Amino acid sequence: MNKIQRILMGLAALPLTLGCFDSNAQASQVPSQWYFGKWNCTIDGRPAKMQWLVVDDPQTTCSGGVCSSSSGVKVVGRFSDNGSAWVPLATRYLRGNDFGIRYLGAEQNNWMLRYQPSTKVAAGWTTWRGNRYPLQCSLQGK
């Protein structure tokens, strides 16, 4: 391989973004939602914690030695029941102050919270093995 071929191979290996706008989104630039943050909860009377955080989510894809990188963000939710390990949560829907949650543990279920801005408390229910259990949460520090 001659010197020019080595240079061209090296350039092909560099991350390139072709035909894209500079869209370096960062977590701090995402509009806030009422459920973002760290929550102290009770689930059927037991203490629990819930978190919904916006985190950076960079993406890189490569095809034929040409790579493209982009910046992005995602919302990450998790729940800990009475000090147990954190279990991932997903957003099902957000309709005003009604928030549908998908619990992504071993036995996945749908949950719901309704936020009351006047009290800064979200109350609703969890589901486990076909039964509903009360869930109430308040933002830490509020």
Coordinates of C-alpha atoms in Angstrom, one line a residue:
M1 CA 0.0 0.0 0.0
N2 CA 1.5 3.3 -1.0
K3 CA 1.5 6.5 1.0
I4 CA -1.6 8.0 -0.7
Q5 CA -3.6 4.8 -0.2
R6 CA -2.7 4.9 3.5
I7 CA -3.8 8.5 3.8
L8 CA -7.1 7.8 2.1
M9 CA -7.8 4.8 4.3
G10 CA -7.0 6.9 7.4
L11 CA -9.4 9.6 6.2
A12 CA -12.2 7.0 5.5
A13 CA -11.9 5.8 9.1
L14 CA -12.5 9.3 10.6
P15 CA -16.0 10.0 11.9
L16 CA -17.8 12.1 9.3
T17 CA -21.1 13.8 9.3
L18 CA -22.3 14.4 5.7
G19 CA -25.2 16.5 4.8
C20 CA -26.3 17.1 8.4
F21 CA -27.0 20.2 10.4
D22 CA -25.0 20.8 13.6
S23 CA -27.6 19.5 16.1
N24 CA -25.7 18.9 19.3
A25 CA -28.6 18.5 21.7
Q26 CA -27.8 18.3 25.3
A27 CA -29.8 17.1 28.3
S28 CA -29.9 20.6 29.7
Q29 CA -31.7 21.8 26.6
V30 CA -34.7 19.5 26.9
P31 CA -37.9 21.2 28.0
S32 CA -38.7 20.1 31.6
Q33 CA -41.7 17.9 32.4
W34 CA -43.4 17.8 35.8
Y35 CA -42.3 14.2 36.4
F36 CA -38.5 14.9 35.8
G37 CA -36.5 14.5 39.0
K38 CA -36.0 12.3 42.0
W39 CA -39.2 11.3 43.9
N40 CA -39.9 9.8 47.3
C41 CA -42.8 7.4 47.1
T42 CA -44.9 5.0 49.0
I43 CA -46.1 1.9 47.2
D44 CA -48.8 0.1 49.1
G45 CA -47.5 1.8 52.3
R46 CA -43.8 0.8 51.7
P47 CA -41.1 3.4 51.1
A48 CA -39.8 3.6 47.5
K49 CA -37.9 5.9 45.2
M50 CA -38.5 6.8 41.6
Q51 CA -36.2 8.8 39.2
W52 CA -36.8 10.3 35.8
L53 CA -33.7 11.9 34.4
V54 CA -32.7 13.3 31.0
V55 CA -29.3 12.0 29.9
D56 CA -27.1 12.5 26.9
D57 CA -27.5 9.8 24.2
P58 CA -24.9 10.1 21.5
Q59 CA -25.3 7.9 18.5
T60 CA -22.6 6.7 16.0
T61 CA -23.4 4.6 12.9
C62 CA -20.9 3.3 10.4
S63 CA -21.3 2.0 6.9
G64 CA -18.5 1.0 4.5
G65 CA -15.8 2.7 6.7
V66 CA -17.7 6.0 6.9
C67 CA -19.1 6.9 10.2
S68 CA -21.7 9.5 11.2
S69 CA -22.2 10.8 14.7
S70 CA -25.1 12.7 16.2
S71 CA -25.9 14.1 19.6
G72 CA -29.2 13.4 21.3
V73 CA -30.9 12.9 24.6
K74 CA -33.3 10.4 26.2
V75 CA -35.4 10.2 29.3
V76 CA -34.5 7.4 31.7
G77 CA -36.8 6.2 34.5
R78 CA -36.1 3.8 37.3
F79 CA -37.8 2.6 40.5
S80 CA -36.6 1.1 43.8
D81 CA -39.1 -0.5 46.1
N82 CA -38.1 -0.4 49.8
G83 CA -34.4 -0.2 49.1
S84 CA -34.3 -3.0 46.5
A85 CA -32.3 -2.9 43.2
W86 CA -33.3 -0.2 40.7
V87 CA -35.7 -1.4 38.0
P88 CA -36.1 0.4 34.7
L89 CA -39.3 2.3 33.9
A90 CA -40.6 3.5 30.5
T91 CA -43.0 6.3 29.6
R92 CA -46.3 5.0 28.1
Y93 CA -48.0 8.3 27.8
L94 CA -48.2 11.8 29.2
R95 CA -51.5 13.6 28.9
G96 CA -51.3 16.8 30.9
N97 CA -50.9 15.7 34.5
D98 CA -51.7 12.0 33.8
F99 CA -48.6 9.9 33.4
G100 CA -48.7 6.3 32.2
I101 CA -45.7 4.3 33.2
R102 CA -44.4 0.8 32.1
Y103 CA -42.6 -1.1 34.8
L104 CA -39.9 -3.1 33.1
G105 CA -39.0 -5.6 35.8
A106 CA -39.3 -9.4 35.6
E107 CA -43.1 -9.1 35.7
Q108 CA -43.9 -6.1 33.5
N109 CA -46.9 -4.0 34.3
N110 CA -48.6 -0.7 33.6
W111 CA -48.8 2.0 36.2
M112 CA -50.4 5.4 36.4
L113 CA -49.8 8.7 38.3
R114 CA -51.8 11.9 38.3
Y115 CA -49.9 15.0 39.4
Q116 CA -51.6 17.7 41.6
P117 CA -49.7 21.0 41.0
S118 CA -51.2 22.6 44.1
T119 CA -49.8 19.9 46.4
K120 CA -46.8 18.8 44.2
V121 CA -47.8 15.2 44.8
A122 CA -48.4 12.5 42.2
A123 CA -50.9 9.8 43.2
G124 CA -52.1 6.7 41.3
W125 CA -51.5 3.0 41.2
T126 CA -49.2 0.2 40.4
T127 CA -50.2 -3.2 39.1
W128 CA -48.8 -6.5 40.1
R129 CA -50.2 -9.9 39.2
G130 CA -53.5 -8.4 38.1
N131 CA -54.1 -6.3 41.3
R132 CA -53.7 -2.6 41.7
Y133 CA -51.8 -1.1 44.6
P134 CA -51.7 2.6 45.7
L135 CA -48.6 4.6 44.6
Q136 CA -48.0 8.2 45.9
C137 CA -44.9 10.3 45.2
S138 CA -43.5 13.7 46.0
L139 CA -40.5 15.4 44.5
Q140 CA -37.4 15.4 46.7
G141 CA -36.7 18.8 48.1
K142 CA -40.3 20.1 47.3

